[in-house]
mmCIF file of C-alpha atoms and ligand atoms in Angstrom:
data_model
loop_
_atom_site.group_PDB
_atom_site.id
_atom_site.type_symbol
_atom_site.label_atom_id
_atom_site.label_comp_id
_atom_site.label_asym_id
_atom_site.label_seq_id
_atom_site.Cartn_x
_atom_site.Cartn_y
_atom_site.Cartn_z
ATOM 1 C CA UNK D 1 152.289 56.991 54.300
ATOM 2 C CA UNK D 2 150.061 57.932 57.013
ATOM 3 C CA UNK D 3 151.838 60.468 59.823
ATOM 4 C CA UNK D 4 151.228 59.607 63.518
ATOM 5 C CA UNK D 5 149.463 62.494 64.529
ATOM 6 C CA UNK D 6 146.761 60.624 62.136
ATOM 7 C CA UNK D 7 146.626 58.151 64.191
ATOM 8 C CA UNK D 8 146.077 60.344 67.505
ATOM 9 C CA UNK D 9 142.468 60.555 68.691
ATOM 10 C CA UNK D 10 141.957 63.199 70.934
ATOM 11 C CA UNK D 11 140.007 61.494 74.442
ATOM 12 C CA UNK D 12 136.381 61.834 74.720
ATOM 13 C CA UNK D 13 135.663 64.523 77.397
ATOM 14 C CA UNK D 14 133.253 63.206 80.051
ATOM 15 C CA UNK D 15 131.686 65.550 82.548
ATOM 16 C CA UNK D 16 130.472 63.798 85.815
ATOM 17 C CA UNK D 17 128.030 65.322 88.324
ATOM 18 C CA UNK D 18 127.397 64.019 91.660
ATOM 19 C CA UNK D 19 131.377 62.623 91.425
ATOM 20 C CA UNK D 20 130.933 61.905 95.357
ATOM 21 C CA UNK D 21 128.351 59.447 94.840
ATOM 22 C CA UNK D 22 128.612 55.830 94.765
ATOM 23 C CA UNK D 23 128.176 55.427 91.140
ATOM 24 C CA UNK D 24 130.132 58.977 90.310
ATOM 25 C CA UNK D 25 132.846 57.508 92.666
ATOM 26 C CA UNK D 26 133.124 54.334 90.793
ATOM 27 C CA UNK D 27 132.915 56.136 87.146
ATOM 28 C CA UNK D 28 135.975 58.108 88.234
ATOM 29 C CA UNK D 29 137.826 55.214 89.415
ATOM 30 C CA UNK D 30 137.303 53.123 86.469
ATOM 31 C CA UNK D 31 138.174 56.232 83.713
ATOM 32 C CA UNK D 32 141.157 57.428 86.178
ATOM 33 C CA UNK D 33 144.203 56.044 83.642
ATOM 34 C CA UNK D 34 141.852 55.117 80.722
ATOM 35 C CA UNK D 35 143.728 57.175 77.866
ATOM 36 C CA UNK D 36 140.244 57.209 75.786
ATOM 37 C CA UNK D 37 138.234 59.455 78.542
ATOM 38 C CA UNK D 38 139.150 62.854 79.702
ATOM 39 C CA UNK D 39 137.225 63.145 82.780
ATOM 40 C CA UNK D 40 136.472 65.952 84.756
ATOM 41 C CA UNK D 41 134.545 65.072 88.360
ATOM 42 C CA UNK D 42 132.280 67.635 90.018
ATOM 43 C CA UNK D 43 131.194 67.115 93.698
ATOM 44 C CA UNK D 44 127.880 68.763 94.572
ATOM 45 C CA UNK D 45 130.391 71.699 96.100
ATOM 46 C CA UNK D 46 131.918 72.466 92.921
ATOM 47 C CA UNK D 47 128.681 72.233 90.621
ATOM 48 C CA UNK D 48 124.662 71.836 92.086
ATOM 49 C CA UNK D 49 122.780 70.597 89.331
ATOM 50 C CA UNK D 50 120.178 72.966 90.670
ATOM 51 C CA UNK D 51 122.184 75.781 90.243
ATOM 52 C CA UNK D 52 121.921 77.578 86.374
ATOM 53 C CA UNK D 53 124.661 80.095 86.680
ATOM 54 C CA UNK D 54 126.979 76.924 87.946
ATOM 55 C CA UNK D 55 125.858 74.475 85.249
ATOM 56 C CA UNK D 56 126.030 77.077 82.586
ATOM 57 C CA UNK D 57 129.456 77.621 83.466
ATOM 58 C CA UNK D 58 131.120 74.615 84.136
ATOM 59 C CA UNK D 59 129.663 73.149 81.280
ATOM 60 C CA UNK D 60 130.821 76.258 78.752
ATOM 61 C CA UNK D 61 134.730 75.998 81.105
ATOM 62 C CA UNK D 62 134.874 72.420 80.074
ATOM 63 C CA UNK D 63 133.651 71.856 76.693
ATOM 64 C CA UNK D 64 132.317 67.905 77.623
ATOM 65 C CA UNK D 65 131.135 65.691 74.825
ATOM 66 C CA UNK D 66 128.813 63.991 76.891
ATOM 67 C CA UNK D 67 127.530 64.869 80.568
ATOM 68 C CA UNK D 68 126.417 61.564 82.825
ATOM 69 C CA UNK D 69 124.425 62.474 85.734
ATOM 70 C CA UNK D 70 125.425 60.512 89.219
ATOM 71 C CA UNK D 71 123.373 63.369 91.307
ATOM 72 C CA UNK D 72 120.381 62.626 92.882
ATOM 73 C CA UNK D 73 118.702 62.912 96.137
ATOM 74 C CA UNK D 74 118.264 58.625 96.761
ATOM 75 C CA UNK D 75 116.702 58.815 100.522
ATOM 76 C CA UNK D 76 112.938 57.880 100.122
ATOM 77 C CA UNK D 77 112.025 58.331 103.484
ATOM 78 C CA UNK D 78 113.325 61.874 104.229
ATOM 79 C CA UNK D 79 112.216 62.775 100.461
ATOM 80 C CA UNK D 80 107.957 62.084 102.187
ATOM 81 C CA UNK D 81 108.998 64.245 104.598
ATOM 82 C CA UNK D 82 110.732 66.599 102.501
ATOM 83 C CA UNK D 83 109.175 66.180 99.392
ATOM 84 C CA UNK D 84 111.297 69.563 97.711
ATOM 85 C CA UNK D 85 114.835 67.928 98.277
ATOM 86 C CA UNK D 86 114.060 64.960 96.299
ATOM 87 C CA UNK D 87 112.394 67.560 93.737
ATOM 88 C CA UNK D 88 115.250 69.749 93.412
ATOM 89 C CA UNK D 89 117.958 67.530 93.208
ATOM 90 C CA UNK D 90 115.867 64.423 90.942
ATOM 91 C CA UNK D 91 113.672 66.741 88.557
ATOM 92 C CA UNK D 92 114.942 70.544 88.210
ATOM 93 C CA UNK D 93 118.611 69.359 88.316
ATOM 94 C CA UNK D 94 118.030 66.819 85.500
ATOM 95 C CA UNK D 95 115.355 69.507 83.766
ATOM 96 C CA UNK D 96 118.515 72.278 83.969
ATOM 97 C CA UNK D 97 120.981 69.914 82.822
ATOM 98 C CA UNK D 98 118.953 68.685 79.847
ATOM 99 C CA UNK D 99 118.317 72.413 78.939
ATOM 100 C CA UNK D 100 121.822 73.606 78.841
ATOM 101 C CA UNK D 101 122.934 70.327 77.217
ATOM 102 C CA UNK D 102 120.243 70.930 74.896
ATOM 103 C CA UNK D 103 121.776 74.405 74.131
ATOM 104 C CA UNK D 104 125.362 73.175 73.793
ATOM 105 C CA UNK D 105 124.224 70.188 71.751
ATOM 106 C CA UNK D 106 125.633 67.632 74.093
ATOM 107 C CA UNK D 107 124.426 64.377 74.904
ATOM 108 C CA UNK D 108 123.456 63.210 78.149
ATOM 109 C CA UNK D 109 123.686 60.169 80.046
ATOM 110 C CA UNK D 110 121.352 59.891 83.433
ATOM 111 C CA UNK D 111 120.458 57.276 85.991
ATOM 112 C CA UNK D 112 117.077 56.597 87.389
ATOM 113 C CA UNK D 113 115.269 54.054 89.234
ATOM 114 C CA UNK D 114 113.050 51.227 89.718
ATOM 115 C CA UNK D 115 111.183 53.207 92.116
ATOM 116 C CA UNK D 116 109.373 54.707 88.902
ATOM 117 C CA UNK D 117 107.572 51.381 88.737
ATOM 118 C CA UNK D 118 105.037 50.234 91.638
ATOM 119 C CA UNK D 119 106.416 47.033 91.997
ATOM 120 C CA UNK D 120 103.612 44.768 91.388
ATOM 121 C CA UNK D 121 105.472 43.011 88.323
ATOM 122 C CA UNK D 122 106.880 40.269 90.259
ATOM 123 C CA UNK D 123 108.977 39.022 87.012
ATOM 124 C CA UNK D 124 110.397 42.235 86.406
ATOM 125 C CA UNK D 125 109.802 45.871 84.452
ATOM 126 C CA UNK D 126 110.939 46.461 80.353
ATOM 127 C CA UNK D 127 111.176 49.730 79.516
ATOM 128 C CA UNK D 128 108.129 49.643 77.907
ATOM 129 C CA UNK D 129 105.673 48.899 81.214
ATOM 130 C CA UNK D 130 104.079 52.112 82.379
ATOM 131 C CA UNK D 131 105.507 53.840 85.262
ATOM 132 C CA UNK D 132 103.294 54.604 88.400
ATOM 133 C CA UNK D 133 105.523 55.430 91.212
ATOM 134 C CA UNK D 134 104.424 54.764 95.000
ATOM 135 C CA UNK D 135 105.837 57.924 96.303
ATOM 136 C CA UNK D 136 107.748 61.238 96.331
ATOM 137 C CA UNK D 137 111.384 59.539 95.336
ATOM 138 C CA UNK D 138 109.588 57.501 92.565
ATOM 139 C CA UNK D 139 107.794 60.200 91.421
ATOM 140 C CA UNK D 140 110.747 62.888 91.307
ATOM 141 C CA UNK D 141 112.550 59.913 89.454
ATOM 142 C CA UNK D 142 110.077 59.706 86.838
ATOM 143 C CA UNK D 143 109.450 63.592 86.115
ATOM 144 C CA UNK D 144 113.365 63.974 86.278
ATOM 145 C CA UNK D 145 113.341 61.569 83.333
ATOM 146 C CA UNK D 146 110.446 63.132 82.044
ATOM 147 C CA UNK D 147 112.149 66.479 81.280
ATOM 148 C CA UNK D 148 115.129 64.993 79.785
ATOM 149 C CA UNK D 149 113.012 63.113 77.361
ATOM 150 C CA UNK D 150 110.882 66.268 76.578
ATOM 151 C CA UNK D 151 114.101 68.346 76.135
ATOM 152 C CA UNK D 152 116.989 66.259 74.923
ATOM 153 C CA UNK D 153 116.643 64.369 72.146
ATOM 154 C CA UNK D 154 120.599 62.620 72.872
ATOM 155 C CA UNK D 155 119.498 61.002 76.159
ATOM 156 C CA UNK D 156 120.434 58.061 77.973
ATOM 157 C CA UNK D 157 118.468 57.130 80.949
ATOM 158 C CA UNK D 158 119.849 54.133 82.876
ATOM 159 C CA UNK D 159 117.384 52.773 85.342
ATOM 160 C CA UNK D 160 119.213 50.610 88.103
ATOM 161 C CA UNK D 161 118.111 49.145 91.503
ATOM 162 C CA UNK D 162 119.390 48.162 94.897
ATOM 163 C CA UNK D 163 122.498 49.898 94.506
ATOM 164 C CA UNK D 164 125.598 48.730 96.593
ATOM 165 C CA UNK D 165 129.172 49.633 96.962
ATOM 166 C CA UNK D 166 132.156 50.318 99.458
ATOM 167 C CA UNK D 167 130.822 53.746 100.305
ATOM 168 C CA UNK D 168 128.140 55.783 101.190
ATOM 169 C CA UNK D 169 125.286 54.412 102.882
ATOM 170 C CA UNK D 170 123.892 51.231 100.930
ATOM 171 C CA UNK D 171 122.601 48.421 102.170
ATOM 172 C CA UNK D 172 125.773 46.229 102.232
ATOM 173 C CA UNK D 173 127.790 48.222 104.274
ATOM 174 C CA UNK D 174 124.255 49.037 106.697
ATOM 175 C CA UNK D 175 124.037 45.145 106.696
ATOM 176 C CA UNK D 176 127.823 44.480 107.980
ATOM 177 C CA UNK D 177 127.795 47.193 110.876
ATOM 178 C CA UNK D 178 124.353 45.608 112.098
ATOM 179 C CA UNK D 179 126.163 42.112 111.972
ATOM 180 C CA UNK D 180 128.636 43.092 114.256
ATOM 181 C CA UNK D 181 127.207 44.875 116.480
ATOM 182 C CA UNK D 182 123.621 43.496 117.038
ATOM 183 C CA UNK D 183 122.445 39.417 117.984
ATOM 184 C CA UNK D 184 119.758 39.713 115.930
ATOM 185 C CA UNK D 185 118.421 40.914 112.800
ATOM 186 C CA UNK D 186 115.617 41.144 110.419
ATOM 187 C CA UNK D 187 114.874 41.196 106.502
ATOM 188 C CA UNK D 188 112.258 41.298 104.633
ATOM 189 C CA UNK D 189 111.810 38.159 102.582
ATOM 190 C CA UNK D 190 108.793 39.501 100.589
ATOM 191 C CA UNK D 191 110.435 42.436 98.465
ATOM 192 C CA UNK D 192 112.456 41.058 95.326
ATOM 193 C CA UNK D 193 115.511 42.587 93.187
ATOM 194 C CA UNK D 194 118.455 42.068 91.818
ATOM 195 C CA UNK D 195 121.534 43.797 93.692
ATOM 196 C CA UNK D 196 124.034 46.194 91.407
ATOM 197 C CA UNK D 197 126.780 46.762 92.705
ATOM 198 C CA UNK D 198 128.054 50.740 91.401
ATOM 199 C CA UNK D 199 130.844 49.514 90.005
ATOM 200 C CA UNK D 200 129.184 47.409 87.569
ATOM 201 C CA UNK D 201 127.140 50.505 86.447
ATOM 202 C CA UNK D 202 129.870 52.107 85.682
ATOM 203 C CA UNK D 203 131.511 49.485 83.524
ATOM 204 C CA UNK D 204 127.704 49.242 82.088
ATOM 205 C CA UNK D 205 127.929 53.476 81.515
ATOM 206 C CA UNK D 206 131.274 53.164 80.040
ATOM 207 C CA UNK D 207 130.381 50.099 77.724
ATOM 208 C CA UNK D 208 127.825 52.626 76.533
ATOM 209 C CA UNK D 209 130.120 55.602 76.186
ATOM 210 C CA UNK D 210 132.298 53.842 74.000
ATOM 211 C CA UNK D 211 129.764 52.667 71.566
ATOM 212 C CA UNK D 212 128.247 56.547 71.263
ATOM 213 C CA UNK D 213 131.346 57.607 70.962
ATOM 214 C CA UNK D 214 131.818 55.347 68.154
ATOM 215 C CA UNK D 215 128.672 56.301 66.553
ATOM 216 C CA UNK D 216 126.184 54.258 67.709
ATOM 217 C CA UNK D 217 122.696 56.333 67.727
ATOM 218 C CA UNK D 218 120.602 54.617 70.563
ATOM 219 C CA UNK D 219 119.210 56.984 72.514
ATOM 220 C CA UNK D 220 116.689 56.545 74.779
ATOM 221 C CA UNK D 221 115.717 54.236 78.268
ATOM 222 C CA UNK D 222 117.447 51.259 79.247
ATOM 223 C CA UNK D 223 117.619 48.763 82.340
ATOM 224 C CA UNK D 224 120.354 47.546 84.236
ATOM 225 C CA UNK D 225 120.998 45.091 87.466
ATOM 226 C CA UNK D 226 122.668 42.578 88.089
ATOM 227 C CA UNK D 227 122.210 39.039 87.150
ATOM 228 C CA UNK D 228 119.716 36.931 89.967
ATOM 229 C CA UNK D 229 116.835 37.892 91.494
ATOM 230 C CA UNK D 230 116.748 37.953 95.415
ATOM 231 C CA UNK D 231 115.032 39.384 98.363
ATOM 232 C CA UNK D 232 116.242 41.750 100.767
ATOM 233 C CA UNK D 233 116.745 38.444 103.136
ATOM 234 C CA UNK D 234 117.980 36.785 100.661
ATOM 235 C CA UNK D 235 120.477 39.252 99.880
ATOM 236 C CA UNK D 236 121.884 39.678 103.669
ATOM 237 C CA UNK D 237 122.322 35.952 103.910
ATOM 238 C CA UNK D 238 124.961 36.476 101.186
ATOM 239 C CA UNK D 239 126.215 39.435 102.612
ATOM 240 C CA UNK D 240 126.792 37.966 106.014
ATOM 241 C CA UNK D 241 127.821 34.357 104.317
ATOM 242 C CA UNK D 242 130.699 36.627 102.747
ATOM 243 C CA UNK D 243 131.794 38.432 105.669
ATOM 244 C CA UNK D 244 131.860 35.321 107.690
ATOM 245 C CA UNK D 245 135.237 34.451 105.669
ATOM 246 C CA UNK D 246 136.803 37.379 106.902
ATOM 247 C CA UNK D 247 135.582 37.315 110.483
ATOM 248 C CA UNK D 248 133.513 35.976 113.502
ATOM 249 C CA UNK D 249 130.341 38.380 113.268
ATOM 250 C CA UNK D 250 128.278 38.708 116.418
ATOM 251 C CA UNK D 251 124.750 38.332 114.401
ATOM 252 C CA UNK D 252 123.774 34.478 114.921
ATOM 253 C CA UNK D 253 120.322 34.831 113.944
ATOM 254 C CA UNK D 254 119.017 36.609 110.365
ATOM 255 C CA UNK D 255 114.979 36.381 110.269
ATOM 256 C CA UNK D 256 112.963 36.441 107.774
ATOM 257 C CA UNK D 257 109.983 39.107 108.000
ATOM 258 C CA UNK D 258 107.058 40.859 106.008
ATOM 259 C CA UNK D 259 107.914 43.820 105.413
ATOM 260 C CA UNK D 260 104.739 45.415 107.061
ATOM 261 C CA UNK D 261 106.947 44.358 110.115
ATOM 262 C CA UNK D 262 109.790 46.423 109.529
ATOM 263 C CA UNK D 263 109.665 49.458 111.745
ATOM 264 C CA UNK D 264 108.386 52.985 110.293
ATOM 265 C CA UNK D 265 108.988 53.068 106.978
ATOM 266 C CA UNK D 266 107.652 56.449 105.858
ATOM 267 C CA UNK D 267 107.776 55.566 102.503
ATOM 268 C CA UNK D 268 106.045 52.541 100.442
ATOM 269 C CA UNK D 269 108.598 50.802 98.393
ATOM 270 C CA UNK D 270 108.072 48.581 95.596
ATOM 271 C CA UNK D 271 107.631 44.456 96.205
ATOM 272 C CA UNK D 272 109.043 43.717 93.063
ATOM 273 C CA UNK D 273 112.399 45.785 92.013
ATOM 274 C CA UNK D 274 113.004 43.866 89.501
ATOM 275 C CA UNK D 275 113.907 44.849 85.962
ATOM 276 C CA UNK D 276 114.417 43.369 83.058
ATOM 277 C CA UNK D 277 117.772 44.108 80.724
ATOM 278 C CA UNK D 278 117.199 42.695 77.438
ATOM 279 C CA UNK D 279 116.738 46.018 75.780
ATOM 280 C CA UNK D 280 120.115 46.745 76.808
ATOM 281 C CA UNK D 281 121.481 43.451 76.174
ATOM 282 C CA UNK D 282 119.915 43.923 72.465
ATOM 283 C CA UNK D 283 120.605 47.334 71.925
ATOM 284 C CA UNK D 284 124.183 47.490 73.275
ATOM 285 C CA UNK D 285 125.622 44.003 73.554
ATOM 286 C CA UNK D 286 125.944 44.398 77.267
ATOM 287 C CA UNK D 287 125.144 41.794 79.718
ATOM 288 C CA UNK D 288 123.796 41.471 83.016
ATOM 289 C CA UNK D 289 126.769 40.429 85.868
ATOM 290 C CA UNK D 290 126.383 38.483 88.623
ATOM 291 C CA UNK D 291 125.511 40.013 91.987
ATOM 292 C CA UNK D 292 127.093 37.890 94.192
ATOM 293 C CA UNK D 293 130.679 37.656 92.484
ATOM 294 C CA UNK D 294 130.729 41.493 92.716
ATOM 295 C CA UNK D 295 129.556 40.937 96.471
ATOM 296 C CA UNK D 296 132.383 38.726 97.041
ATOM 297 C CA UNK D 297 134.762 40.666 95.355
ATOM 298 C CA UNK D 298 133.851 44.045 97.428
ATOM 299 C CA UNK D 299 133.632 42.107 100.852
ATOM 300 C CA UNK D 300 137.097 40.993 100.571
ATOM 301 C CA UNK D 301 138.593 44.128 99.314
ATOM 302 C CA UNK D 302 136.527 45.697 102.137
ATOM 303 C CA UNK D 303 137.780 43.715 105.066
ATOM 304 C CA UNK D 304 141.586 43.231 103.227
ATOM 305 C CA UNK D 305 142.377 47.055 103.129
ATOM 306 C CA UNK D 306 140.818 47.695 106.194
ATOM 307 C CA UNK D 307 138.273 49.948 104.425
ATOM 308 C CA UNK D 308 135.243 48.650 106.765
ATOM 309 C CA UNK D 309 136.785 49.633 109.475
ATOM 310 C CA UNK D 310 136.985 53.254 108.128
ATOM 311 C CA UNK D 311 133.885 53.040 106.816
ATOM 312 C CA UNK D 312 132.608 52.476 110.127
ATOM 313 C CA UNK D 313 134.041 54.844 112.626
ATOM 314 C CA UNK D 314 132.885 57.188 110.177
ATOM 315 C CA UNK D 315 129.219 56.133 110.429
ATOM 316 C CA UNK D 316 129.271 55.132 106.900
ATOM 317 C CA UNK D 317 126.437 52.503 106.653
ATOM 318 C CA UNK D 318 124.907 53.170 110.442
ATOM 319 C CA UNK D 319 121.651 54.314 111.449
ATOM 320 C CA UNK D 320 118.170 53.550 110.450
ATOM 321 C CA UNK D 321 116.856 52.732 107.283
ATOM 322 C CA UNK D 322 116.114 56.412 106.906
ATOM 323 C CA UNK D 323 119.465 57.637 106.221
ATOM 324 C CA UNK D 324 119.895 54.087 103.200
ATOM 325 C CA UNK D 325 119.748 55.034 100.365
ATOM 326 C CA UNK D 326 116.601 52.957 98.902
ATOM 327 C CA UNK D 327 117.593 50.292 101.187
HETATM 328 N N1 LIG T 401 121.298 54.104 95.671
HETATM 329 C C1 LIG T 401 120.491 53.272 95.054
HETATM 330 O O1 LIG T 401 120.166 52.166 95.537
HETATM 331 C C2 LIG T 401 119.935 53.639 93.697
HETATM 332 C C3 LIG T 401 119.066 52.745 93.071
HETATM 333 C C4 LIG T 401 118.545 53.088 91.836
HETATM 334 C C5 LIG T 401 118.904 54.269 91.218
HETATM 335 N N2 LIG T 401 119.749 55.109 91.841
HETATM 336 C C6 LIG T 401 120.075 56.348 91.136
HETATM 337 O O2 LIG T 401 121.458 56.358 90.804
HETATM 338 C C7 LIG T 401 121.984 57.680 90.888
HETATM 339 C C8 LIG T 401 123.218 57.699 91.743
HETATM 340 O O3 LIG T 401 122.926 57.065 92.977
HETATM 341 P P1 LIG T 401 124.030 56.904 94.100
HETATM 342 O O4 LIG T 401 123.561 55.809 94.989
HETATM 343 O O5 LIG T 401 125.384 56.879 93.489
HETATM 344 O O6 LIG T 401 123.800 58.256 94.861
HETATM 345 P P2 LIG T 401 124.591 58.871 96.102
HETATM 346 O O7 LIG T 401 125.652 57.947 96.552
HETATM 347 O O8 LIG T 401 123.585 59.365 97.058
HETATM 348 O O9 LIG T 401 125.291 60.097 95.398
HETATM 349 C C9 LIG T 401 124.570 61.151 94.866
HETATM 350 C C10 LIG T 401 125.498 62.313 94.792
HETATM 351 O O10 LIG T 401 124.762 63.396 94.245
HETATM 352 C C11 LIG T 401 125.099 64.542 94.974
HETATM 353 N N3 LIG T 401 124.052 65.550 94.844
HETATM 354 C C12 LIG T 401 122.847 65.618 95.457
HETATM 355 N N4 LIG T 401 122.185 66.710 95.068
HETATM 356 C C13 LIG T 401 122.985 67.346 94.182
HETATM 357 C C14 LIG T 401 122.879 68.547 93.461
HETATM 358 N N5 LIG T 401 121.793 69.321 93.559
HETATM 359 N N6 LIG T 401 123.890 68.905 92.650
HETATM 360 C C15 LIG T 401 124.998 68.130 92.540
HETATM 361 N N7 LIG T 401 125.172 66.995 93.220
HETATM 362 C C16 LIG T 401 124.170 66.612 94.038
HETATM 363 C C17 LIG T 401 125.256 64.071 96.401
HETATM 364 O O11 LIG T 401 125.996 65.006 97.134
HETATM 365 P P3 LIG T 401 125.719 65.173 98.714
HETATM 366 O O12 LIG T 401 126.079 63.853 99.320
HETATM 367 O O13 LIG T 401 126.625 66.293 99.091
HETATM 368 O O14 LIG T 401 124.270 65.495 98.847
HETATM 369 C C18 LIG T 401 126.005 62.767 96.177
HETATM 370 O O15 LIG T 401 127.399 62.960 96.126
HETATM 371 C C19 LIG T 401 120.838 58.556 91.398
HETATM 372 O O16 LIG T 401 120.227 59.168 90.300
HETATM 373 C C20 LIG T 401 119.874 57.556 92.004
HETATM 374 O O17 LIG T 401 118.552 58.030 91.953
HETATM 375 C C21 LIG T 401 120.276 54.833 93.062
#
């Protein structure tokens, strides 16, 4: 007869960097009471990914069996202007952290972008199409991902686009505090991409974990968004259609626009951020989820626990498209 402690199978240990983000916040929520995971969380405070002495020693403290990497630096106009943040945070962080995971033999799981792409693919990017990013963010992107595939063998790199959650600054929660405070608003209606909402990567990362864990051997890149391709208009037309359940906003008029007519955008972003999942959908099993239910699903937990509100008076989500996050 078997004993129980047979049975027992110690939890994976999962160290997460950038735990503050939007996807590292949504990781942490979705392993919080899942007996299989171990998680420890590091904010930028507690461990920069920039940092060797820091790495080097959280990583030896905690022992992970696999690292996933939520840091990055995601504003693309600041990152023209300041071309070494983007640098730092999205190529020696990820070069460090595939070094020391190298030397510690542990696998690593990171997240890039569309942005490595130019956007001219209006049906979408495989993992095979070459990159040839636009500008600084793209291009830290790609040699971030560059230096993990030159160094780590055990890599996962998760490219994802047009990121949105209940924190941070994305372009929902930009969206809803223009709503109700402006008349009138504008959106491009010439760049495509499919919305992702961060907790959907992280059920995507996890869906992952579990099948390394049980000793599947499929390293390498991989794309993820959700399922429908939009543009930017179309994507605030849901956004407001959603809120509108919830409350009278003061927008009454969304217009469409080129997106040479959207004011100074230091940085050229891609028309097309679309990318194709199959690989992952092949590889992995995992498929694609709808946008907009996720959308829906956010909005109302937004307005119901009075998170916008918080959100709001914090400046979460204001100012310029500067300060969004690839928005
Ligand atoms: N946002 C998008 O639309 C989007 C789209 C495609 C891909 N991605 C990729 O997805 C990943 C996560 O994006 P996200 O939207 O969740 O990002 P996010 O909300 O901006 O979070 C990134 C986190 O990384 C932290 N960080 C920055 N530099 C760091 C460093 N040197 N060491 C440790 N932590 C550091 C930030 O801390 P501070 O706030 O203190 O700086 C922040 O908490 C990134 O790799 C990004 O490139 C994002």
């Amino acid at each position: 007869m078997q004993s129980v402690s047979q049975f027992y199978m110690e939890p994976t240990r999962i160290l997460i960097t950038g735990a503050e983000g939007q996807i590292g916040q949504a990781l942490v929520r979705l392993t919080r009471n899942d007996p299989h995971f171990s998680v420890t969380a590091l904010s930028r405070r507690q461990m920069d990914i920039t940092r060797r002495e820091k790495v080097s020693e959280a990583l030896a403290a905690e022992l992970p069996d696999y690292v996933v990497n939520c840091a990055g630096f995601n504003r693309v106009d600041p990152a023209e202007r300041n071309p070494q943040w983007a640098y730092e945070a999205n190529q020696k962080g990820p070069a460090l952290l595939a070094e020391i995971c190298g030397d510690m033999s542990i696998p690593l799981l990171h997240l890039s972008s569309d942005y490595v792409f130019d956007g001219h693919y209006a049906s979408g990017y495989t993992e095979a199409d070459d990159a040839a990013p636009l500008g600084i963010y793209g291009d830290s992107k790609w040699q971030g991902e560059e230096q993990i595939r030159q160094q780590l063998p055990r890599h996962i790199i998760l490219r994802v686009s047009w990121l949105f959650s209940d924190s941070g600054s994305n372009f929902l929660l930009k969206t809803l505090q223009q709503a109700r405070s402006e008349t009138r608003m504008v959106a491009a209606d010439d760049r495509r991409g499919c919305p992702t909402s961060a907790d959907d990567v992280a059920r995507v990362l996890m869906a992952i974990l579990q099948q390394l864990v049980n000793g599947a051997e499929a390293w390498g890149t991989y794309h993820y968004c959700g399922a429908e391709i939009t543009t930017r208009y179309g994507f605030s037309e849901a956004i407001l259609a959603a809120a509108r359940q919830y409350e009278q906003l003061k927008v009454s008029e969304l217009v469409p626009v080129s997106s040479k007519d959207l004011p100074d955008e230091a940085a050229e972003r891609p028309a097309s951020s679309v990318l194709k999942c199959s690989k992952l959908l092949n590889t992995f099993g995992i498929r694609q989820r709808p946008w907009r239910s996720e959308l829906q699903r956010l909005v109302r937990e937004l307005y119901e626990s009075g998170r916008l509100e918080q959100a709001q008076s914090r400046g979460v989500g204001a100012g310029d498209a500067d300060q969004v996050a690839e928005a």
